mmCIF file with all atom_site columns, C-alpha atoms in Angstrom:
data_model
loop_
_atom_site.group_PDB
_atom_site.id
_atom_site.type_symbol
_atom_site.label_atom_id
_atom_site.label_alt_id
_atom_site.label_comp_id
_atom_site.label_asym_id
_atom_site.label_entity_id
_atom_site.label_seq_id
_atom_site.pdbx_PDB_ins_code
_atom_site.Cartn_x
_atom_site.Cartn_y
_atom_site.Cartn_z
_atom_site.occupancy
_atom_site.B_iso_or_equiv
_atom_site.pdbx_formal_charge
_atom_site.auth_seq_id
_atom_site.auth_comp_id
_atom_site.auth_asym_id
_atom_site.auth_atom_id
_atom_site.pdbx_PDB_model_num
ATOM 1   C CA . MET A 1 1   ? 15.325  9.859   -31.727 1.00 45.00 ? 1   MET A CA 1
ATOM 2   C CA . GLY A 1 2   ? 13.111  12.844  -32.995 1.00 47.00 ? 2   GLY A CA 1
ATOM 3   C CA . LYS A 1 3   ? 11.646  15.334  -31.302 1.00 52.00 ? 3   LYS A CA 1
ATOM 4   C CA . PRO A 1 4   ? 8.523   14.271  -29.026 1.00 54.00 ? 4   PRO A CA 1
ATOM 5   C CA . SER A 1 5   ? 5.262   15.343  -30.676 1.00 51.00 ? 5   SER A CA 1
ATOM 6   C CA . ASP A 1 6   ? 1.559   15.711  -29.695 1.00 53.00 ? 6   ASP A CA 1
ATOM 7   C CA . SER A 1 7   ? 0.266   13.718  -32.902 1.00 52.00 ? 7   SER A CA 1
ATOM 8   C CA . TYR A 1 8   ? -1.825  11.836  -30.797 1.00 55.00 ? 8   TYR A CA 1
ATOM 9   C CA . HIS A 1 9   ? -5.388  11.450  -31.152 1.00 52.00 ? 9   HIS A CA 1
ATOM 10  C CA . HIS A 1 10  ? -7.432  13.080  -27.017 1.00 52.00 ? 10  HIS A CA 1
ATOM 11  C CA . GLY A 1 11  ? -7.729  9.369   -26.350 1.00 57.00 ? 11  GLY A CA 1
ATOM 12  C CA . ASP A 1 12  ? -4.932  7.980   -27.993 1.00 87.00 ? 12  ASP A CA 1
ATOM 13  C CA . ALA A 1 13  ? -2.249  10.311  -25.883 1.00 88.00 ? 13  ALA A CA 1
ATOM 14  C CA . ARG A 1 14  ? -4.209  9.281   -22.436 1.00 91.00 ? 14  ARG A CA 1
ATOM 15  C CA . ALA A 1 15  ? -4.065  6.037   -22.825 1.00 93.00 ? 15  ALA A CA 1
ATOM 16  C CA . ALA A 1 16  ? 0.087   5.728   -24.589 1.00 94.00 ? 16  ALA A CA 1
ATOM 17  C CA . CYS A 1 17  ? 0.994   8.076   -21.003 1.00 95.00 ? 17  CYS A CA 1
ATOM 18  C CA . LEU A 1 18  ? -0.902  4.626   -19.383 1.00 95.00 ? 18  LEU A CA 1
ATOM 19  C CA . ARG A 1 19  ? 0.972   1.957   -21.196 1.00 95.00 ? 19  ARG A CA 1
ATOM 20  C CA . ALA A 1 20  ? 4.342   4.227   -21.041 1.00 95.00 ? 20  ALA A CA 1
ATOM 21  C CA . ALA A 1 21  ? 3.842   5.077   -16.986 1.00 94.00 ? 21  ALA A CA 1
ATOM 22  C CA . ARG A 1 22  ? 2.844   0.851   -16.968 1.00 93.00 ? 22  ARG A CA 1
ATOM 23  C CA . GLU A 1 23  ? 6.585   -0.332  -18.259 1.00 93.00 ? 23  GLU A CA 1
ATOM 24  C CA . LEU A 1 24  ? 8.131   2.397   -16.172 1.00 93.00 ? 24  LEU A CA 1
ATOM 25  C CA . LEU A 1 25  ? 6.647   0.979   -12.788 1.00 90.00 ? 25  LEU A CA 1
ATOM 26  C CA . GLU A 1 26  ? 7.672   -2.284  -14.085 1.00 88.00 ? 26  GLU A CA 1
ATOM 27  C CA . GLU A 1 27  ? 11.031  -1.087  -14.424 1.00 87.00 ? 27  GLU A CA 1
ATOM 28  C CA . ASP A 1 28  ? 12.044  0.732   -12.096 1.00 78.00 ? 28  ASP A CA 1
ATOM 29  C CA . GLY A 1 29  ? 9.525   -0.415  -9.366  1.00 70.00 ? 29  GLY A CA 1
ATOM 30  C CA . GLY A 1 30  ? 7.838   2.712   -8.485  1.00 62.00 ? 30  GLY A CA 1
ATOM 31  C CA . GLY A 1 31  ? 10.468  5.629   -9.634  1.00 69.00 ? 31  GLY A CA 1
ATOM 32  C CA . LEU A 1 32  ? 7.787   7.667   -11.828 1.00 83.00 ? 32  LEU A CA 1
ATOM 33  C CA . SER A 1 33  ? 7.676   10.970  -12.691 1.00 90.00 ? 33  SER A CA 1
ATOM 34  C CA . VAL A 1 34  ? 5.697   13.042  -15.438 1.00 93.00 ? 34  VAL A CA 1
ATOM 35  C CA . ARG A 1 35  ? 8.413   13.956  -17.401 1.00 93.00 ? 35  ARG A CA 1
ATOM 36  C CA . ALA A 1 36  ? 9.625   10.591  -17.692 1.00 94.00 ? 36  ALA A CA 1
ATOM 37  C CA . VAL A 1 37  ? 6.093   9.362   -19.166 1.00 95.00 ? 37  VAL A CA 1
ATOM 38  C CA . ALA A 1 38  ? 6.295   12.187  -21.578 1.00 95.00 ? 38  ALA A CA 1
ATOM 39  C CA . ARG A 1 39  ? 9.377   10.954  -22.950 1.00 94.00 ? 39  ARG A CA 1
ATOM 40  C CA . ARG A 1 40  ? 8.540   6.802   -22.925 1.00 94.00 ? 40  ARG A CA 1
ATOM 41  C CA . ALA A 1 41  ? 5.438   8.035   -24.693 1.00 94.00 ? 41  ALA A CA 1
ATOM 42  C CA . GLY A 1 42  ? 6.776   9.975   -27.308 1.00 93.00 ? 42  GLY A CA 1
ATOM 43  C CA . VAL A 1 43  ? 4.985   13.184  -26.178 1.00 92.00 ? 43  VAL A CA 1
ATOM 44  C CA . SER A 1 44  ? 6.115   16.880  -25.035 1.00 92.00 ? 44  SER A CA 1
ATOM 45  C CA . ALA A 1 45  ? 6.969   17.159  -21.618 1.00 92.00 ? 45  ALA A CA 1
ATOM 46  C CA . THR A 1 46  ? 3.258   19.040  -20.798 1.00 92.00 ? 46  THR A CA 1
ATOM 47  C CA . ALA A 1 47  ? 1.496   16.635  -23.191 1.00 93.00 ? 47  ALA A CA 1
ATOM 48  C CA . PRO A 1 48  ? 0.628   14.299  -20.137 1.00 94.00 ? 48  PRO A CA 1
ATOM 49  C CA . TYR A 1 49  ? -0.567  17.599  -18.150 1.00 94.00 ? 49  TYR A CA 1
ATOM 50  C CA . ARG A 1 50  ? -3.873  17.923  -20.424 1.00 92.00 ? 50  ARG A CA 1
ATOM 51  C CA . HIS A 1 51  ? -5.141  14.307  -19.649 1.00 92.00 ? 51  HIS A CA 1
ATOM 52  C CA . PHE A 1 52  ? -3.747  14.243  -15.205 1.00 92.00 ? 52  PHE A CA 1
ATOM 53  C CA . PRO A 1 53  ? -2.881  17.304  -13.550 1.00 90.00 ? 53  PRO A CA 1
ATOM 54  C CA . ASP A 1 54  ? -0.502  16.105  -11.538 1.00 90.00 ? 54  ASP A CA 1
ATOM 55  C CA . ARG A 1 55  ? 1.794   13.310  -11.313 1.00 90.00 ? 55  ARG A CA 1
ATOM 56  C CA . GLU A 1 56  ? -0.816  11.720  -7.899  1.00 88.00 ? 56  GLU A CA 1
ATOM 57  C CA . ALA A 1 57  ? -3.433  11.750  -10.815 1.00 89.00 ? 57  ALA A CA 1
ATOM 58  C CA . LEU A 1 58  ? -1.534  9.571   -13.515 1.00 91.00 ? 58  LEU A CA 1
ATOM 59  C CA . VAL A 1 59  ? -1.083  7.267   -10.261 1.00 90.00 ? 59  VAL A CA 1
ATOM 60  C CA . SER A 1 60  ? -5.188  6.946   -9.937  1.00 89.00 ? 60  SER A CA 1
ATOM 61  C CA . ALA A 1 61  ? -5.071  6.292   -13.304 1.00 90.00 ? 61  ALA A CA 1
ATOM 62  C CA . VAL A 1 62  ? -2.948  3.923   -13.248 1.00 92.00 ? 62  VAL A CA 1
ATOM 63  C CA . ALA A 1 63  ? -4.223  2.101   -10.103 1.00 90.00 ? 63  ALA A CA 1
ATOM 64  C CA . ALA A 1 64  ? -8.005  2.059   -11.694 1.00 90.00 ? 64  ALA A CA 1
ATOM 65  C CA . GLN A 1 65  ? -6.562  0.446   -14.689 1.00 92.00 ? 65  GLN A CA 1
ATOM 66  C CA . GLY A 1 66  ? -4.906  -2.511  -11.505 1.00 93.00 ? 66  GLY A CA 1
ATOM 67  C CA . TYR A 1 67  ? -8.270  -2.447  -9.719  1.00 91.00 ? 67  TYR A CA 1
ATOM 68  C CA . ARG A 1 68  ? -10.057 -3.436  -13.015 1.00 89.00 ? 68  ARG A CA 1
ATOM 69  C CA . GLU A 1 69  ? -7.298  -6.358  -14.093 1.00 93.00 ? 69  GLU A CA 1
ATOM 70  C CA . LEU A 1 70  ? -7.767  -7.517  -10.336 1.00 93.00 ? 70  LEU A CA 1
ATOM 71  C CA . ALA A 1 71  ? -11.318 -7.615  -10.295 1.00 88.00 ? 71  ALA A CA 1
ATOM 72  C CA . GLU A 1 72  ? -11.294 -9.757  -13.289 1.00 91.00 ? 72  GLU A CA 1
ATOM 73  C CA . ARG A 1 73  ? -8.513  -12.468 -12.089 1.00 93.00 ? 73  ARG A CA 1
ATOM 74  C CA . LEU A 1 74  ? -10.378 -13.069 -9.159  1.00 90.00 ? 74  LEU A CA 1
ATOM 75  C CA . ALA A 1 75  ? -13.315 -13.532 -10.999 1.00 88.00 ? 75  ALA A CA 1
ATOM 76  C CA . ALA A 1 76  ? -12.022 -15.410 -13.198 1.00 91.00 ? 76  ALA A CA 1
ATOM 77  C CA . ALA A 1 77  ? -10.450 -17.837 -10.529 1.00 90.00 ? 77  ALA A CA 1
ATOM 78  C CA . HIS A 1 78  ? -13.813 -18.504 -9.521  1.00 84.00 ? 78  HIS A CA 1
ATOM 79  C CA . PRO A 1 79  ? -16.597 -17.046 -11.297 1.00 79.00 ? 79  PRO A CA 1
ATOM 80  C CA . ALA A 1 80  ? -19.017 -17.814 -8.368  1.00 78.00 ? 80  ALA A CA 1
ATOM 81  C CA . PRO A 1 81  ? -17.694 -18.371 -4.842  1.00 79.00 ? 81  PRO A CA 1
ATOM 82  C CA . ALA A 1 82  ? -19.585 -20.027 -2.290  1.00 79.00 ? 82  ALA A CA 1
ATOM 83  C CA . THR A 1 83  ? -17.718 -22.379 -0.147  1.00 83.00 ? 83  THR A CA 1
ATOM 84  C CA . PRO A 1 84  ? -14.687 -21.832 1.829   1.00 84.00 ? 84  PRO A CA 1
ATOM 85  C CA . GLU A 1 85  ? -12.655 -23.398 -0.680  1.00 89.00 ? 85  GLU A CA 1
ATOM 86  C CA . ASP A 1 86  ? -13.485 -21.533 -3.350  1.00 88.00 ? 86  ASP A CA 1
ATOM 87  C CA . LEU A 1 87  ? -12.768 -18.437 -1.135  1.00 89.00 ? 87  LEU A CA 1
ATOM 88  C CA . ALA A 1 88  ? -9.176  -19.989 -0.802  1.00 92.00 ? 88  ALA A CA 1
ATOM 89  C CA . ASP A 1 89  ? -9.149  -20.308 -4.476  1.00 93.00 ? 89  ASP A CA 1
ATOM 90  C CA . VAL A 1 90  ? -9.981  -16.265 -4.777  1.00 93.00 ? 90  VAL A CA 1
ATOM 91  C CA . ALA A 1 91  ? -7.447  -15.740 -2.826  1.00 95.00 ? 91  ALA A CA 1
ATOM 92  C CA . VAL A 1 92  ? -5.068  -17.408 -3.977  1.00 97.00 ? 92  VAL A CA 1
ATOM 93  C CA . ALA A 1 93  ? -5.662  -15.166 -7.196  1.00 96.00 ? 93  ALA A CA 1
ATOM 94  C CA . TYR A 1 94  ? -5.229  -12.140 -5.426  1.00 96.00 ? 94  TYR A CA 1
ATOM 95  C CA . VAL A 1 95  ? -1.514  -12.717 -4.272  1.00 98.00 ? 95  VAL A CA 1
ATOM 96  C CA . GLN A 1 96  ? -0.901  -14.470 -7.030  1.00 97.00 ? 96  GLN A CA 1
ATOM 97  C CA . PHE A 1 97  ? -1.719  -11.058 -8.799  1.00 97.00 ? 97  PHE A CA 1
ATOM 98  C CA . ALA A 1 98  ? 0.119   -8.905  -6.362  1.00 97.00 ? 98  ALA A CA 1
ATOM 99  C CA . LEU A 1 99  ? 3.397   -11.051 -7.325  1.00 97.00 ? 99  LEU A CA 1
ATOM 100 C CA . ALA A 1 100 ? 2.927   -10.617 -10.342 1.00 96.00 ? 100 ALA A CA 1
ATOM 101 C CA . HIS A 1 101 ? 2.650   -7.125  -10.920 1.00 95.00 ? 101 HIS A CA 1
ATOM 102 C CA . PRO A 1 102 ? 4.279   -5.664  -7.803  1.00 94.00 ? 102 PRO A CA 1
ATOM 103 C CA . ALA A 1 103 ? 4.750   -2.358  -9.072  1.00 92.00 ? 103 ALA A CA 1
ATOM 104 C CA . LEU A 1 104 ? 1.149   -2.269  -9.784  1.00 93.00 ? 104 LEU A CA 1
ATOM 105 C CA . PHE A 1 105 ? -0.163  -3.499  -7.050  1.00 94.00 ? 105 PHE A CA 1
ATOM 106 C CA . ARG A 1 106 ? 2.345   -0.990  -4.716  1.00 92.00 ? 106 ARG A CA 1
ATOM 107 C CA . ALA A 1 107 ? 1.273   1.992   -6.864  1.00 89.00 ? 107 ALA A CA 1
ATOM 108 C CA . MET A 1 108 ? -2.275  0.511   -6.246  1.00 90.00 ? 108 MET A CA 1
ATOM 109 C CA . PHE A 1 109 ? -2.118  0.732   -2.703  1.00 88.00 ? 109 PHE A CA 1
ATOM 110 C CA . SER A 1 110 ? 0.742   2.130   -1.116  1.00 84.00 ? 110 SER A CA 1
ATOM 111 C CA . GLU A 1 111 ? 0.995   5.271   -3.833  1.00 77.00 ? 111 GLU A CA 1
ATOM 112 C CA . PRO A 1 112 ? -0.278  8.067   -2.314  1.00 71.00 ? 112 PRO A CA 1
ATOM 113 C CA . CYS A 1 113 ? -3.086  8.642   -5.136  1.00 70.00 ? 113 CYS A CA 1
ATOM 114 C CA . ASP A 1 114 ? -6.099  11.594  -6.078  1.00 72.00 ? 114 ASP A CA 1
ATOM 115 C CA . PRO A 1 115 ? -8.552  10.787  -3.094  1.00 71.00 ? 115 PRO A CA 1
ATOM 116 C CA . GLY A 1 116 ? -11.077 13.387  -5.888  1.00 76.00 ? 116 GLY A CA 1
ATOM 117 C CA . ASN A 1 117 ? -10.122 10.625  -8.714  1.00 78.00 ? 117 ASN A CA 1
ATOM 118 C CA . ALA A 1 118 ? -13.720 9.632   -10.075 1.00 83.00 ? 118 ALA A CA 1
ATOM 119 C CA . GLU A 1 119 ? -12.277 6.722   -11.982 1.00 80.00 ? 119 GLU A CA 1
ATOM 120 C CA . ARG A 1 120 ? -10.093 5.615   -9.098  1.00 79.00 ? 120 ARG A CA 1
ATOM 121 C CA . ALA A 1 121 ? -13.002 5.566   -6.497  1.00 82.00 ? 121 ALA A CA 1
ATOM 122 C CA . ALA A 1 122 ? -14.935 3.685   -9.002  1.00 83.00 ? 122 ALA A CA 1
ATOM 123 C CA . ALA A 1 123 ? -12.311 0.833   -9.179  1.00 81.00 ? 123 ALA A CA 1
ATOM 124 C CA . THR A 1 124 ? -11.789 0.786   -5.692  1.00 79.00 ? 124 THR A CA 1
ATOM 125 C CA . ALA A 1 125 ? -15.134 0.748   -4.580  1.00 82.00 ? 125 ALA A CA 1
ATOM 126 C CA . ALA A 1 126 ? -16.114 -2.253  -7.529  1.00 81.00 ? 126 ALA A CA 1
ATOM 127 C CA . ILE A 1 127 ? -13.167 -4.275  -6.045  1.00 80.00 ? 127 ILE A CA 1
ATOM 128 C CA . SER A 1 128 ? -13.919 -3.591  -2.005  1.00 79.00 ? 128 SER A CA 1
ATOM 129 C CA . ALA A 1 129 ? -17.908 -5.034  -2.920  1.00 81.00 ? 129 ALA A CA 1
ATOM 130 C CA . TYR A 1 130 ? -16.546 -7.748  -5.180  1.00 80.00 ? 130 TYR A CA 1
ATOM 131 C CA . VAL A 1 131 ? -14.040 -9.026  -2.211  1.00 77.00 ? 131 VAL A CA 1
ATOM 132 C CA . ASP A 1 132 ? -17.341 -8.593  0.911   1.00 78.00 ? 132 ASP A CA 1
ATOM 133 C CA . GLY A 1 133 ? -19.669 -10.020 -1.072  1.00 79.00 ? 133 GLY A CA 1
ATOM 134 C CA . LEU A 1 134 ? -17.726 -13.285 -1.904  1.00 77.00 ? 134 LEU A CA 1
ATOM 135 C CA . VAL A 1 135 ? -16.690 -13.465 1.382   1.00 75.00 ? 135 VAL A CA 1
ATOM 136 C CA . ARG A 1 136 ? -20.254 -12.719 2.215   1.00 75.00 ? 136 ARG A CA 1
ATOM 137 C CA . ARG A 1 137 ? -21.593 -15.882 0.330   1.00 74.00 ? 137 ARG A CA 1
ATOM 138 C CA . ALA A 1 138 ? -18.851 -18.550 1.001   1.00 70.00 ? 138 ALA A CA 1
ATOM 139 C CA . PHE A 1 139 ? -19.782 -17.477 4.986   1.00 68.00 ? 139 PHE A CA 1
ATOM 140 C CA . ARG A 1 140 ? -23.327 -17.953 4.744   1.00 66.00 ? 140 ARG A CA 1
ATOM 141 C CA . LYS A 1 141 ? -22.757 -21.186 3.036   1.00 60.00 ? 141 LYS A CA 1
ATOM 142 C CA . HIS A 1 142 ? -20.158 -22.739 5.598   1.00 57.00 ? 142 HIS A CA 1
ATOM 143 C CA . SER A 1 143 ? -22.290 -21.145 9.018   1.00 56.00 ? 143 SER A CA 1
ATOM 144 C CA . SER A 1 144 ? -25.819 -23.189 7.115   1.00 54.00 ? 144 SER A CA 1
ATOM 145 C CA . GLU A 1 145 ? -23.485 -26.296 7.191   1.00 51.00 ? 145 GLU A CA 1
ATOM 146 C CA . ALA A 1 146 ? -21.631 -25.431 10.713  1.00 49.00 ? 146 ALA A CA 1
ATOM 147 C CA . GLU A 1 147 ? -25.587 -24.759 11.855  1.00 46.00 ? 147 GLU A CA 1
ATOM 148 C CA . ALA A 1 148 ? -23.112 -21.077 12.959  1.00 46.00 ? 148 ALA A CA 1
ATOM 149 C CA . GLY A 1 149 ? -25.807 -19.151 14.981  1.00 44.00 ? 149 GLY A CA 1
ATOM 150 C CA . PRO A 1 150 ? -27.599 -15.711 13.608  1.00 46.00 ? 150 PRO A CA 1
ATOM 151 C CA . GLY A 1 151 ? -25.349 -13.633 15.587  1.00 48.00 ? 151 GLY A CA 1
ATOM 152 C CA . ALA A 1 152 ? -22.197 -13.841 13.396  1.00 56.00 ? 152 ALA A CA 1
ATOM 153 C CA . ASP A 1 153 ? -20.594 -10.832 12.814  1.00 71.00 ? 153 ASP A CA 1
ATOM 154 C CA . VAL A 1 154 ? -20.307 -11.717 8.552   1.00 72.00 ? 154 VAL A CA 1
ATOM 155 C CA . GLU A 1 155 ? -19.061 -7.664  7.961   1.00 76.00 ? 155 GLU A CA 1
ATOM 156 C CA . ALA A 1 156 ? -16.205 -8.314  10.253  1.00 81.00 ? 156 ALA A CA 1
ATOM 157 C CA . LEU A 1 157 ? -15.183 -11.531 9.167   1.00 79.00 ? 157 LEU A CA 1
ATOM 158 C CA . SER A 1 158 ? -15.093 -10.170 5.540   1.00 80.00 ? 158 SER A CA 1
ATOM 159 C CA . THR A 1 159 ? -12.593 -7.704  6.538   1.00 83.00 ? 159 THR A CA 1
ATOM 160 C CA . ALA A 1 160 ? -10.579 -10.040 8.839   1.00 87.00 ? 160 ALA A CA 1
ATOM 161 C CA . VAL A 1 161 ? -10.267 -11.872 5.370   1.00 87.00 ? 161 VAL A CA 1
ATOM 162 C CA . TRP A 1 162 ? -9.254  -9.333  3.245   1.00 87.00 ? 162 TRP A CA 1
ATOM 163 C CA . ALA A 1 163 ? -7.139  -7.722  5.443   1.00 92.00 ? 163 ALA A CA 1
ATOM 164 C CA . LEU A 1 164 ? -5.126  -11.455 6.008   1.00 94.00 ? 164 LEU A CA 1
ATOM 165 C CA . VAL A 1 165 ? -5.274  -11.678 2.163   1.00 95.00 ? 165 VAL A CA 1
ATOM 166 C CA . HIS A 1 166 ? -3.494  -8.529  1.641   1.00 95.00 ? 166 HIS A CA 1
ATOM 167 C CA . GLY A 1 167 ? -1.183  -8.963  4.281   1.00 97.00 ? 167 GLY A CA 1
ATOM 168 C CA . LEU A 1 168 ? 0.012   -11.980 2.925   1.00 98.00 ? 168 LEU A CA 1
ATOM 169 C CA . ALA A 1 169 ? 0.593   -10.597 -0.515  1.00 97.00 ? 169 ALA A CA 1
ATOM 170 C CA . PHE A 1 170 ? 2.752   -7.433  0.568   1.00 97.00 ? 170 PHE A CA 1
ATOM 171 C CA . LEU A 1 171 ? 4.676   -10.455 3.195   1.00 98.00 ? 171 LEU A CA 1
ATOM 172 C CA . HIS A 1 172 ? 5.883   -12.390 0.037   1.00 98.00 ? 172 HIS A CA 1
ATOM 173 C CA . LEU A 1 173 ? 6.403   -9.878  -1.694  1.00 96.00 ? 173 LEU A CA 1
ATOM 174 C CA . ASP A 1 174 ? 8.358   -8.193  1.387   1.00 96.00 ? 174 ASP A CA 1
ATOM 175 C CA . GLY A 1 175 ? 10.643  -11.175 1.240   1.00 96.00 ? 175 GLY A CA 1
ATOM 176 C CA . LYS A 1 176 ? 8.945   -12.003 4.278   1.00 97.00 ? 176 LYS A CA 1
ATOM 177 C CA . PHE A 1 177 ? 7.690   -15.539 2.914   1.00 97.00 ? 177 PHE A CA 1
ATOM 178 C CA . ASP A 1 178 ? 9.404   -17.332 0.537   1.00 96.00 ? 178 ASP A CA 1
ATOM 179 C CA . ALA A 1 179 ? 8.040   -16.776 -2.793  1.00 97.00 ? 179 ALA A CA 1
ATOM 180 C CA . SER A 1 180 ? 9.929   -18.491 -5.284  1.00 96.00 ? 180 SER A CA 1
ATOM 181 C CA . VAL A 1 181 ? 7.313   -21.782 -5.791  1.00 96.00 ? 181 VAL A CA 1
ATOM 182 C CA . PRO A 1 182 ? 4.020   -21.213 -6.499  1.00 96.00 ? 182 PRO A CA 1
ATOM 183 C CA . GLU A 1 183 ? 2.614   -23.935 -4.892  1.00 96.00 ? 183 GLU A CA 1
ATOM 184 C CA . VAL A 1 184 ? 3.999   -23.299 -1.915  1.00 96.00 ? 184 VAL A CA 1
ATOM 185 C CA . VAL A 1 185 ? 2.809   -19.758 -1.658  1.00 97.00 ? 185 VAL A CA 1
ATOM 186 C CA . ALA A 1 186 ? -0.428  -21.008 -2.826  1.00 97.00 ? 186 ALA A CA 1
ATOM 187 C CA . ASP A 1 187 ? -0.599  -23.614 0.012   1.00 96.00 ? 187 ASP A CA 1
ATOM 188 C CA . ARG A 1 188 ? -0.038  -21.276 2.329   1.00 97.00 ? 188 ARG A CA 1
ATOM 189 C CA . VAL A 1 189 ? -2.317  -19.211 1.278   1.00 97.00 ? 189 VAL A CA 1
ATOM 190 C CA . ARG A 1 190 ? -5.282  -21.725 1.251   1.00 95.00 ? 190 ARG A CA 1
ATOM 191 C CA . ALA A 1 191 ? -4.273  -22.763 4.876   1.00 95.00 ? 191 ALA A CA 1
ATOM 192 C CA . ALA A 1 192 ? -3.956  -19.148 6.225   1.00 95.00 ? 192 ALA A CA 1
ATOM 193 C CA . VAL A 1 193 ? -8.015  -18.727 4.723   1.00 91.00 ? 193 VAL A CA 1
ATOM 194 C CA . HIS A 1 194 ? -9.306  -21.715 6.013   1.00 90.00 ? 194 HIS A CA 1
ATOM 195 C CA . ALA A 1 195 ? -7.779  -20.841 9.791   1.00 91.00 ? 195 ALA A CA 1
ATOM 196 C CA . ASN A 1 196 ? -9.074  -17.444 9.329   1.00 86.00 ? 196 ASN A CA 1
ATOM 197 C CA . LEU A 1 197 ? -12.633 -19.347 8.527   1.00 80.00 ? 197 LEU A CA 1
ATOM 198 C CA . GLY A 1 198 ? -12.617 -21.935 11.499  1.00 78.00 ? 198 GLY A CA 1
ATOM 199 C CA . VAL A 1 199 ? -12.070 -24.699 8.555   1.00 71.00 ? 199 VAL A CA 1
ATOM 200 C CA . ALA A 1 200 ? -10.263 -27.697 8.694   1.00 66.00 ? 200 ALA A CA 1
ATOM 201 C CA . ALA A 1 201 ? -8.118  -26.902 5.689   1.00 64.00 ? 201 ALA A CA 1
ATOM 202 C CA . PRO A 1 202 ? -7.469  -29.291 2.389   1.00 69.00 ? 202 PRO A CA 1
ATOM 203 C CA . ARG A 1 203 ? -4.145  -31.576 2.826   1.00 69.00 ? 203 ARG A CA 1
ATOM 204 C CA . PRO A 1 204 ? -1.943  -29.496 0.966   1.00 72.00 ? 204 PRO A CA 1
ATOM 205 C CA . ARG A 1 205 ? -2.014  -29.811 -2.923  1.00 65.00 ? 205 ARG A CA 1
ATOM 206 C CA . THR A 1 206 ? 1.484   -29.941 -2.964  1.00 62.00 ? 206 THR A CA 1
ATOM 207 C CA . GLU A 1 207 ? 2.115   -32.980 -0.443  1.00 55.00 ? 207 GLU A CA 1
ATOM 208 C CA . GLN A 1 208 ? -1.075  -34.215 -2.406  1.00 54.00 ? 208 GLN A CA 1
ATOM 209 C CA . ARG A 1 209 ? 1.104   -33.877 -6.121  1.00 55.00 ? 209 ARG A CA 1
ATOM 210 C CA . ALA A 1 210 ? 4.451   -35.835 -3.768  1.00 49.00 ? 210 ALA A CA 1
ATOM 211 C CA . ARG A 1 211 ? 2.393   -38.822 -2.770  1.00 48.00 ? 211 ARG A CA 1
ATOM 212 C CA . THR A 1 212 ? 0.494   -38.835 -6.314  1.00 47.00 ? 212 THR A CA 1
ATOM 213 C CA . GLU A 1 213 ? 4.337   -38.979 -7.476  1.00 48.00 ? 213 GLU A CA 1
ATOM 214 C CA . HIS A 1 214 ? 5.184   -41.368 -4.920  1.00 42.00 ? 214 HIS A CA 1
ATOM 215 C CA . SER A 1 215 ? 2.675   -43.565 -5.333  1.00 47.00 ? 215 SER A CA 1
ATOM 216 C CA . SER A 1 216 ? 3.438   -43.755 -9.317  1.00 48.00 ? 216 SER A CA 1
ATOM 217 C CA . GLU A 1 217 ? 6.921   -44.530 -9.060  1.00 52.00 ? 217 GLU A CA 1
ATOM 218 C CA . SER A 1 218 ? 6.176   -47.426 -6.340  1.00 51.00 ? 218 SER A CA 1
ATOM 219 C CA . GLU A 1 219 ? 3.768   -49.311 -8.853  1.00 52.00 ? 219 GLU A CA 1
#
């Protein structure tokens, strides 16, 4: 292997370091150093510091990428959630993202990050506003249908729902809940969201599928 070089253009070097950091996170489960990132990116040991003053700044940049990708995943799960069931679908996408990118998710929420990093702050604010907005829409829809009183604390409910879903993500990541069957995970998350909103959850989709398969076999 040749000597690391700094022949990347400015933007390319930063992108190369971020790619390397993401790869190392997924491989090592959080063991990340600026020196290791430089080796993986193929640049000199000092090159990353031109873009990231320290490890925390590097982790913040990686976390910002993760927040943007999470927001895209949630929006793809349902572009305009307006009911508890829509909200449950988005919650499932949140947990699925955590399970698909465990090291990145931990870097986003568990790793020390640079509090002054504007990129991370903007990405964090965007995902926070997105979650708050979708919970408010779903709750207003449900409240209208249920004729709930005007004194309902929507902000508190928004916090409770995010805390619930975020906690479920880490409980699955940490092995407190079995995450080996995606459909079971999805049913568990949906049931928890509906319970938190005080509405009856639909029949678990795994049970629905089992009933359909049994019915088909009986014909």
